[in-house]
Tab-separated table of C-alpha atoms and ligand atoms in Angstrom:
chain	number	residue	atom	x	y	z
R	1	MET	CA	0.000	0.000	0.000
R	2	PHE	CA	1.089	3.571	-0.703
R	3	ARG	CA	1.497	6.053	2.120
R	4	THR	CA	0.462	9.392	0.603
R	5	LEU	CA	1.685	12.701	1.965
R	6	ALA	CA	-0.664	15.648	1.927
R	7	PHE	CA	-0.494	18.106	-0.962
R	8	LYS	CA	-2.658	20.826	-2.428
R	9	PRO	CA	-2.990	21.767	-6.113
R	10	PHE	CA	-0.972	24.835	-7.096
R	11	SER	CA	-0.133	26.839	-10.146
R	12	CYS	CA	2.914	29.063	-10.535
R	13	GLN	CA	0.589	31.907	-11.497
R	14	ALA	CA	-0.481	31.831	-7.860
R	15	LEU	CA	2.991	32.903	-6.788
R	16	PRO	CA	3.191	36.389	-5.305
R	17	ALA	CA	3.992	39.025	-7.934
R	18	LEU	CA	7.691	39.295	-7.201
R	19	SER	CA	10.070	40.622	-9.796
R	20	ALA	CA	10.917	37.944	-12.359
R	21	THR	CA	14.415	37.465	-11.046
R	22	ARG	CA	13.405	37.257	-7.406
R	23	SER	CA	10.689	34.752	-8.210
R	24	VAL	CA	13.147	32.365	-9.889
R	25	LEU	CA	16.037	32.817	-7.512
R	26	ARG	CA	14.400	33.356	-4.174
R	27	ALA	CA	15.359	31.371	-1.088
R	28	PRO	CA	13.783	27.940	-0.549
R	29	THR	CA	10.236	27.952	0.741
R	30	ALA	CA	9.630	27.031	4.351
R	31	PHE	CA	7.343	24.025	3.899
R	32	ARG	CA	4.237	23.718	5.983
R	33	TYR	CA	4.180	20.508	7.999
R	34	VAL	CA	0.991	18.544	8.522
R	35	SER	CA	0.358	16.291	11.509
R	36	GLY	CA	2.871	13.440	11.661
R	37	GLY	CA	5.690	15.683	10.451
R	38	SER	CA	5.105	15.214	6.695
R	39	PRO	CA	5.715	18.240	4.513
R	40	SER	CA	2.759	19.691	2.638
R	41	TYR	CA	3.845	20.164	-0.972
R	42	SER	CA	2.047	22.210	-3.618
R	43	MET	CA	3.581	20.953	-6.846
R	44	ILE	CA	4.642	17.398	-6.179
R	45	LYS	CA	3.085	14.313	-4.662
R	46	THR	CA	5.185	11.926	-2.614
R	47	GLU	CA	4.369	8.363	-1.724
R	48	THR	CA	6.225	5.391	-0.354
R	49	GLN	CA	5.743	1.742	-1.168
R	50	GLY	CA	7.879	-0.456	1.046
R	51	ARG	CA	11.457	0.805	0.641
R	52	VAL	CA	10.626	2.765	-2.546
R	53	ALA	CA	9.748	6.471	-2.566
R	54	VAL	CA	7.847	7.928	-5.509
R	55	ILE	CA	7.978	11.653	-6.311
R	56	THR	CA	5.381	12.749	-8.881
R	57	LEU	CA	5.629	16.182	-10.477
R	58	ASN	CA	2.162	17.672	-10.244
R	59	ARG	CA	1.846	20.923	-12.223
R	60	PRO	CA	-0.450	19.569	-14.923
R	61	LYS	CA	-1.636	22.900	-16.357
R	62	ALA	CA	1.948	23.869	-17.232
R	63	LEU	CA	2.985	20.353	-18.324
R	64	ASN	CA	5.198	20.164	-15.220
R	65	ALA	CA	7.301	23.120	-16.359
R	66	LEU	CA	10.147	23.392	-13.856
R	67	CYS	CA	9.807	26.596	-11.864
R	68	GLY	CA	11.809	27.552	-8.769
R	69	GLU	CA	9.078	26.480	-6.376
R	70	LEU	CA	8.766	23.061	-8.003
R	71	PHE	CA	12.515	22.509	-7.740
R	72	HIS	CA	12.563	23.539	-4.084
R	73	GLU	CA	9.928	20.905	-3.411
R	74	ILE	CA	11.720	18.219	-5.440
R	75	ASN	CA	14.953	18.998	-3.581
R	76	ASP	CA	13.265	18.921	-0.192
R	77	ALA	CA	11.661	15.538	-0.928
R	78	LEU	CA	14.895	14.110	-2.354
R	79	SER	CA	16.933	15.151	0.640
R	80	ARG	CA	14.345	13.701	3.038
R	81	PHE	CA	14.278	10.359	1.234
R	82	ASP	CA	18.071	10.256	0.960
R	83	GLY	CA	18.293	10.625	4.721
R	84	ASP	CA	15.567	8.063	5.494
R	85	ASP	CA	16.970	4.617	6.371
R	86	ASN	CA	13.640	3.047	5.431
R	87	ILE	CA	14.010	4.148	1.799
R	88	GLY	CA	16.364	2.341	-0.588
R	89	ALA	CA	15.497	3.868	-3.977
R	90	VAL	CA	13.523	6.773	-5.412
R	91	VAL	CA	11.288	6.956	-8.494
R	92	LEU	CA	10.801	10.368	-10.143
R	93	THR	CA	7.886	10.706	-12.525
R	94	GLY	CA	5.371	13.131	-14.042
R	95	SER	CA	2.026	12.679	-15.757
R	96	GLU	CA	1.083	10.598	-18.774
R	97	ARG	CA	1.210	13.772	-20.914
R	98	ALA	CA	4.449	15.215	-19.616
R	99	PHE	CA	7.384	14.203	-17.464
R	100	ALA	CA	8.368	17.901	-17.724
R	101	ALA	CA	8.172	20.288	-20.697
R	102	GLY	CA	11.319	22.117	-19.625
R	103	ALA	CA	12.221	24.981	-17.367
R	104	ASP	CA	9.350	27.432	-16.854
R	105	ILE	CA	9.789	29.827	-19.777
R	106	LYS	CA	7.311	32.355	-18.422
R	107	GLU	CA	9.074	32.504	-15.067
R	108	MET	CA	12.602	32.962	-16.440
R	109	LYS	CA	11.966	35.008	-19.591
R	110	ASP	CA	12.616	38.437	-18.000
R	111	THR	CA	15.530	37.467	-15.784
R	112	GLU	CA	18.870	39.144	-16.456
R	113	PHE	CA	22.333	37.708	-16.964
R	114	ILE	CA	23.915	39.558	-14.074
R	115	ASP	CA	21.440	38.185	-11.505
R	116	ASN	CA	21.444	34.708	-13.021
R	117	TYR	CA	25.224	34.695	-12.854
R	118	LYS	CA	25.555	36.193	-9.378
R	119	ASN	CA	22.911	33.883	-7.937
R	120	ASN	CA	24.066	30.813	-9.863
R	121	PHE	CA	20.656	30.259	-11.515
R	122	LEU	CA	20.006	26.526	-12.078
R	123	GLY	CA	23.072	25.582	-10.023
R	124	HIS	CA	21.063	25.470	-6.787
R	125	TRP	CA	18.200	23.652	-8.464
R	126	VAL	CA	20.242	20.655	-9.465
R	127	GLU	CA	22.723	20.362	-6.587
R	128	GLN	CA	20.586	18.045	-4.457
R	129	ILE	CA	19.964	15.500	-7.182
R	130	GLY	CA	23.721	15.390	-7.817
R	131	ARG	CA	24.301	14.778	-4.093
R	132	MET	CA	21.865	11.856	-3.879
R	133	ARG	CA	23.524	8.700	-2.524
R	134	LYS	CA	20.494	6.523	-3.233
R	135	PRO	CA	19.533	5.491	-6.765
R	136	ILE	CA	16.878	7.511	-8.595
R	137	ILE	CA	14.929	6.067	-11.512
R	138	ALA	CA	13.117	8.421	-13.892
R	139	ALA	CA	9.816	7.077	-15.224
R	140	VAL	CA	9.168	9.229	-18.302
R	141	ASN	CA	5.774	9.409	-19.957
R	142	GLY	CA	5.020	12.112	-22.541
R	143	TYR	CA	7.232	15.162	-23.025
R	144	ALA	CA	10.733	15.270	-21.559
R	145	LEU	CA	11.907	18.495	-23.198
R	146	GLY	CA	14.707	20.903	-22.333
R	147	GLY	CA	15.152	20.882	-18.567
R	148	GLY	CA	12.742	17.920	-18.457
R	149	CYS	CA	15.084	15.823	-20.583
R	150	GLU	CA	18.000	17.077	-18.479
R	151	LEU	CA	16.209	16.196	-15.242
R	152	ALA	CA	15.614	12.646	-16.522
R	153	MET	CA	19.287	12.393	-17.488
R	154	MET	CA	20.342	13.436	-13.965
R	155	CYS	CA	18.677	10.238	-12.727
R	156	ASP	CA	20.557	6.935	-12.577
R	157	ILE	CA	18.198	4.899	-14.773
R	158	ILE	CA	15.558	6.095	-17.254
R	159	TYR	CA	12.504	3.994	-18.088
R	160	ALA	CA	10.078	5.371	-20.686
R	161	GLY	CA	6.472	4.952	-21.702
R	162	GLU	CA	5.926	4.185	-25.397
R	163	LYS	CA	4.771	7.754	-26.134
R	164	ALA	CA	7.650	9.522	-24.401
R	165	VAL	CA	9.411	12.277	-26.370
R	166	PHE	CA	12.958	13.394	-25.520
R	167	GLY	CA	14.262	16.678	-26.899
R	168	GLN	CA	16.367	19.798	-26.274
R	169	PRO	CA	14.413	22.644	-27.918
R	170	GLU	CA	16.183	25.524	-26.132
R	171	ILE	CA	17.719	26.812	-29.388
R	172	ASN	CA	14.201	27.793	-30.513
R	173	LEU	CA	14.039	30.129	-27.518
R	174	GLY	CA	17.353	31.801	-28.287
R	175	THR	CA	19.206	29.901	-25.568
R	176	ILE	CA	20.947	26.575	-25.021
R	177	PRO	CA	20.548	23.644	-22.604
R	178	GLY	CA	21.641	24.744	-19.131
R	179	ALA	CA	21.489	21.691	-16.898
R	180	GLY	CA	23.503	19.007	-18.628
R	181	GLY	CA	21.886	18.672	-22.078
R	182	THR	CA	25.068	19.360	-24.017
R	183	GLN	CA	27.089	17.024	-21.778
R	184	ARG	CA	24.938	14.091	-20.672
R	185	LEU	CA	22.986	13.808	-23.933
R	186	THR	CA	26.235	13.755	-25.915
R	187	ARG	CA	27.634	10.981	-23.728
R	188	ALA	CA	24.372	9.028	-24.059
R	189	VAL	CA	23.583	9.299	-27.771
R	190	GLY	CA	26.890	10.361	-29.358
R	191	LYS	CA	28.024	13.670	-30.819
R	192	SER	CA	26.201	13.602	-34.156
R	193	LYS	CA	22.724	12.878	-32.749
R	194	ALA	CA	23.221	15.252	-29.805
R	195	MET	CA	24.319	18.039	-32.177
R	196	GLU	CA	21.335	17.358	-34.459
R	197	MET	CA	18.901	17.525	-31.533
R	198	ILE	CA	20.444	20.549	-29.800
R	199	LEU	CA	21.234	22.624	-32.910
R	200	THR	CA	17.885	22.106	-34.676
R	201	GLY	CA	15.733	22.064	-31.548
R	202	THR	CA	13.201	20.044	-33.513
R	203	VAL	CA	14.777	16.597	-33.839
R	204	ASN	CA	13.377	14.666	-30.886
R	205	LEU	CA	13.778	11.043	-29.852
R	206	THR	CA	10.833	8.697	-29.507
R	207	ALA	CA	10.946	6.214	-26.647
R	208	SER	CA	12.102	3.391	-28.889
R	209	GLU	CA	14.789	5.574	-30.510
R	210	ALA	CA	15.949	6.623	-27.044
R	211	GLN	CA	16.197	2.956	-26.108
R	212	THR	CA	18.168	2.160	-29.264
R	213	TYR	CA	20.644	4.924	-28.383
R	214	GLY	CA	20.934	3.681	-24.798
R	215	LEU	CA	19.444	6.849	-23.311
R	216	VAL	CA	16.667	4.774	-21.738
R	217	SER	CA	17.029	1.190	-20.628
R	218	ALA	CA	13.441	-0.070	-21.027
R	219	VAL	CA	10.158	0.979	-22.675
R	220	PHE	CA	6.709	0.011	-21.394
R	221	PRO	CA	3.082	0.762	-22.302
R	222	PRO	CA	2.287	4.117	-20.619
R	223	GLU	CA	-0.117	2.622	-18.099
R	224	LYS	CA	2.445	0.009	-17.004
R	225	LEU	CA	5.407	2.368	-16.696
R	226	ILE	CA	5.116	3.361	-13.024
R	227	GLU	CA	4.373	-0.176	-11.879
R	228	GLU	CA	7.374	-1.563	-13.778
R	229	THR	CA	9.634	1.232	-12.550
R	230	ILE	CA	8.616	0.626	-8.943
R	231	LYS	CA	9.346	-3.093	-9.422
R	232	THR	CA	12.908	-2.309	-10.458
R	233	ALA	CA	13.292	0.258	-7.683
R	234	ALA	CA	12.025	-2.324	-5.164
R	235	LYS	CA	14.511	-4.875	-6.466
R	236	ILE	CA	17.363	-2.377	-5.998
R	237	ALA	CA	16.062	-1.355	-2.563
R	238	SER	CA	16.058	-5.001	-1.470
R	239	LYS	CA	19.849	-5.256	-1.910
R	240	GLY	CA	22.307	-4.133	0.740
R	241	ALA	CA	22.043	-0.336	0.821
R	242	VAL	CA	25.772	0.206	1.339
R	243	SER	CA	26.808	-1.868	-1.680
R	244	VAL	CA	24.083	-0.191	-3.777
R	245	GLN	CA	25.459	3.242	-2.869
R	246	MET	CA	29.024	2.145	-3.533
R	247	ALA	CA	28.035	0.655	-6.901
R	248	LYS	CA	26.285	3.896	-7.885
R	249	GLU	CA	29.322	5.919	-6.829
R	250	ALA	CA	31.666	3.670	-8.825
R	251	VAL	CA	29.551	3.754	-12.010
R	252	ASN	CA	29.322	7.554	-11.798
R	253	GLN	CA	33.108	7.787	-11.585
R	254	ALA	CA	33.253	6.209	-15.054
R	255	TYR	CA	32.199	9.670	-16.318
R	256	GLU	CA	34.837	11.515	-14.332
R	257	LEU	CA	38.005	9.412	-14.272
R	258	ASN	CA	40.359	7.810	-16.760
R	259	LEU	CA	40.249	4.002	-16.895
R	260	SER	CA	43.123	3.211	-14.535
R	261	SER	CA	41.893	5.712	-11.908
R	262	GLY	CA	38.349	4.365	-12.286
R	263	LEU	CA	39.515	0.776	-11.861
R	264	HIS	CA	41.522	1.811	-8.788
R	265	PHE	CA	38.479	3.575	-7.317
R	266	GLU	CA	36.281	0.540	-8.017
R	267	ARG	CA	38.761	-1.906	-6.444
R	268	ARG	CA	38.998	0.167	-3.251
R	269	LEU	CA	35.205	0.219	-2.893
R	270	PHE	CA	35.031	-3.507	-3.672
R	271	GLN	CA	37.543	-4.146	-0.882
R	272	ALA	CA	35.538	-1.865	1.433
R	273	THR	CA	32.380	-3.953	0.971
R	274	PHE	CA	34.161	-6.697	2.946
R	275	GLY	CA	33.799	-4.490	5.999
R	276	THR	CA	29.990	-4.670	5.788
R	277	LYS	CA	27.577	-7.103	7.434
R	278	ASP	CA	25.736	-7.408	4.131
R	279	GLN	CA	28.773	-8.827	2.312
R	280	LYS	CA	29.143	-11.482	5.048
R	281	GLU	CA	25.425	-12.234	4.875
R	282	GLY	CA	25.275	-12.254	1.050
R	283	MET	CA	28.135	-14.688	0.649
R	284	ALA	CA	27.024	-16.863	3.591
R	285	ALA	CA	23.520	-17.059	2.099
R	286	PHE	CA	24.934	-18.142	-1.266
R	287	SER	CA	26.994	-20.880	0.389
R	288	GLU	CA	24.026	-22.038	2.474
R	289	LYS	CA	21.694	-21.982	-0.583
R	290	ARG	CA	19.230	-19.514	0.969
R	291	LYS	CA	18.076	-15.952	0.308
R	292	PRO	CA	20.204	-13.235	1.943
R	293	ASN	CA	18.705	-11.126	4.696
R	294	PHE	CA	20.400	-7.772	4.190
R	295	VAL	CA	20.487	-5.330	7.104
R	296	HIS	CA	21.881	-2.381	5.092
R	297	LYS	CA	25.006	-2.163	7.262
E	301	LIG	N1	7.325	26.754	-19.570
E	301	LIG	C1	6.174	27.365	-19.216
E	301	LIG	N2	4.945	26.950	-19.608
E	301	LIG	C2	4.896	25.860	-20.395
E	301	LIG	C3	6.039	25.174	-20.815
E	301	LIG	C4	7.301	25.659	-20.350
E	301	LIG	N3	8.471	25.041	-20.654
E	301	LIG	N4	5.669	24.149	-21.611
E	301	LIG	C5	4.331	24.194	-21.684
E	301	LIG	N5	3.853	25.218	-20.961
E	301	LIG	C6	2.461	25.619	-20.765
E	301	LIG	C7	1.925	26.331	-21.989
E	301	LIG	O1	2.275	27.677	-22.009
E	301	LIG	C8	0.441	26.103	-21.807
E	301	LIG	O2	-0.028	27.011	-20.834
E	301	LIG	P1	-1.390	27.880	-21.118
E	301	LIG	O3	-2.481	26.818	-21.192
E	301	LIG	O4	-1.484	28.760	-19.926
E	301	LIG	O5	-1.173	28.570	-22.420
E	301	LIG	C9	0.363	24.720	-21.196
E	301	LIG	O6	1.659	24.454	-20.630
E	301	LIG	C10	0.090	23.624	-22.191
E	301	LIG	O7	1.025	23.737	-23.255
E	301	LIG	P2	0.607	23.802	-24.810
E	301	LIG	O8	-0.726	24.451	-24.949
E	301	LIG	O9	1.752	24.439	-25.548
E	301	LIG	O10	0.479	22.247	-25.121
E	301	LIG	P3	0.724	21.521	-26.516
E	301	LIG	O11	0.282	20.125	-26.324
E	301	LIG	O12	0.139	22.306	-27.645
E	301	LIG	O13	2.322	21.560	-26.716
E	301	LIG	C11	4.605	21.296	-26.011
E	301	LIG	C12	3.142	20.844	-25.819
E	301	LIG	C13	5.124	20.850	-27.392
E	301	LIG	C14	5.430	20.606	-24.908
E	301	LIG	C15	4.706	22.848	-25.890
E	301	LIG	O14	4.051	23.243	-24.703
E	301	LIG	C16	6.120	23.373	-25.837
E	301	LIG	O15	6.761	23.473	-26.850
E	301	LIG	N6	6.577	23.722	-24.607
E	301	LIG	C17	7.906	24.319	-24.442
E	301	LIG	C18	9.004	23.274	-24.568
E	301	LIG	C19	10.349	23.936	-24.404
E	301	LIG	O16	10.741	24.786	-25.194
E	301	LIG	N7	11.089	23.515	-23.355
E	301	LIG	C20	12.418	24.068	-23.079
E	301	LIG	C21	12.286	25.163	-22.067
E	301	LIG	S1	13.835	25.992	-21.785
E	301	LIG	C22	14.669	24.926	-20.748
E	301	LIG	O17	14.179	23.897	-20.348
E	301	LIG	C23	16.057	25.339	-20.349
E	301	LIG	C24	16.720	24.248	-19.495
E	301	LIG	C25	17.182	24.808	-18.170
E	301	LIG	C26	17.495	23.714	-17.157
E	301	LIG	C27	16.364	23.453	-16.191
E	301	LIG	C28	16.798	22.735	-14.930
E	301	LIG	C29	16.536	21.284	-14.910
């Protein structure tokens, strides 16, 4: 059964009429807490199923366009789940129509370079997801455009519904991707396809094309996507949490280090797993022909 945290519908238009720059860059909202200590979010829904947490972007009228408020809520939920020993993996999803149609164009259109630079616009939005120790799986139905595509690519695994669309249309707005599109997309699909997508702003990937390129690892009928994603997240969350975190850290280093440094890093973490109870349990269980009972220590 899902445990659902309280939320109320919200639209960015309901934000106080601050100046454009202040509205995008303002300090994180102080969340209201309902009884039981759960935060009351306006633009996301959060649920847990066993050791899996599900964060659902919930700004349907704007196709989950990523505004400052929405990112503050995502970051708050991510940091809570990362610090919760009862959670082993996180699923990030949107609606059947849109995972996210990009950064909120209306919110950022009048902001100025000098403020964006001084306040590190976007930098604060994406720091938390980069800090996450636990795996995050993106379940992408519908549009994943601009910042939406970038948000999916910040996750560790991407699953897609058959009608998902991945694209980087920023060039049509007179700008460029700002949260990893030129870097992560290029690593995922290769230079030629990334250039074609980013420079034209109109060449998008269907779900099956994205799978062929290796951007997404599995495609499901839209109505099955969340269920299948949660199944994989639950499988990951059932493993020893320490080795899962170490494995994630090691795979991510493949993007940062040369091969010999990466192999060195991996070997040190491999050796470190022998200091965990879960390694003793996992190998004992194999020898005794039984299922392991991991304690995440
Ligand atoms: N920002 C603000 N509002 C949006 C956005 C957006 N990105 N996308 C859609 N909306 C709004 C529309 O304005 C519309 O609102 P309203 O009903 O008030 O007019 C509503 O959502 C529904 O949209 P449409 O009527 O346009 O729906 P369609 O089905 O006709 O079209 C599309 C769907 C194709 C997705 C279309 O809405 C579209 O092209 N959206 C913009 C896509 C885009 O250009 N995205 C890139 C934005 S720039 C960016 O992401 C920079 C990256 C920065 C990093 C972010 C950090 C992770």
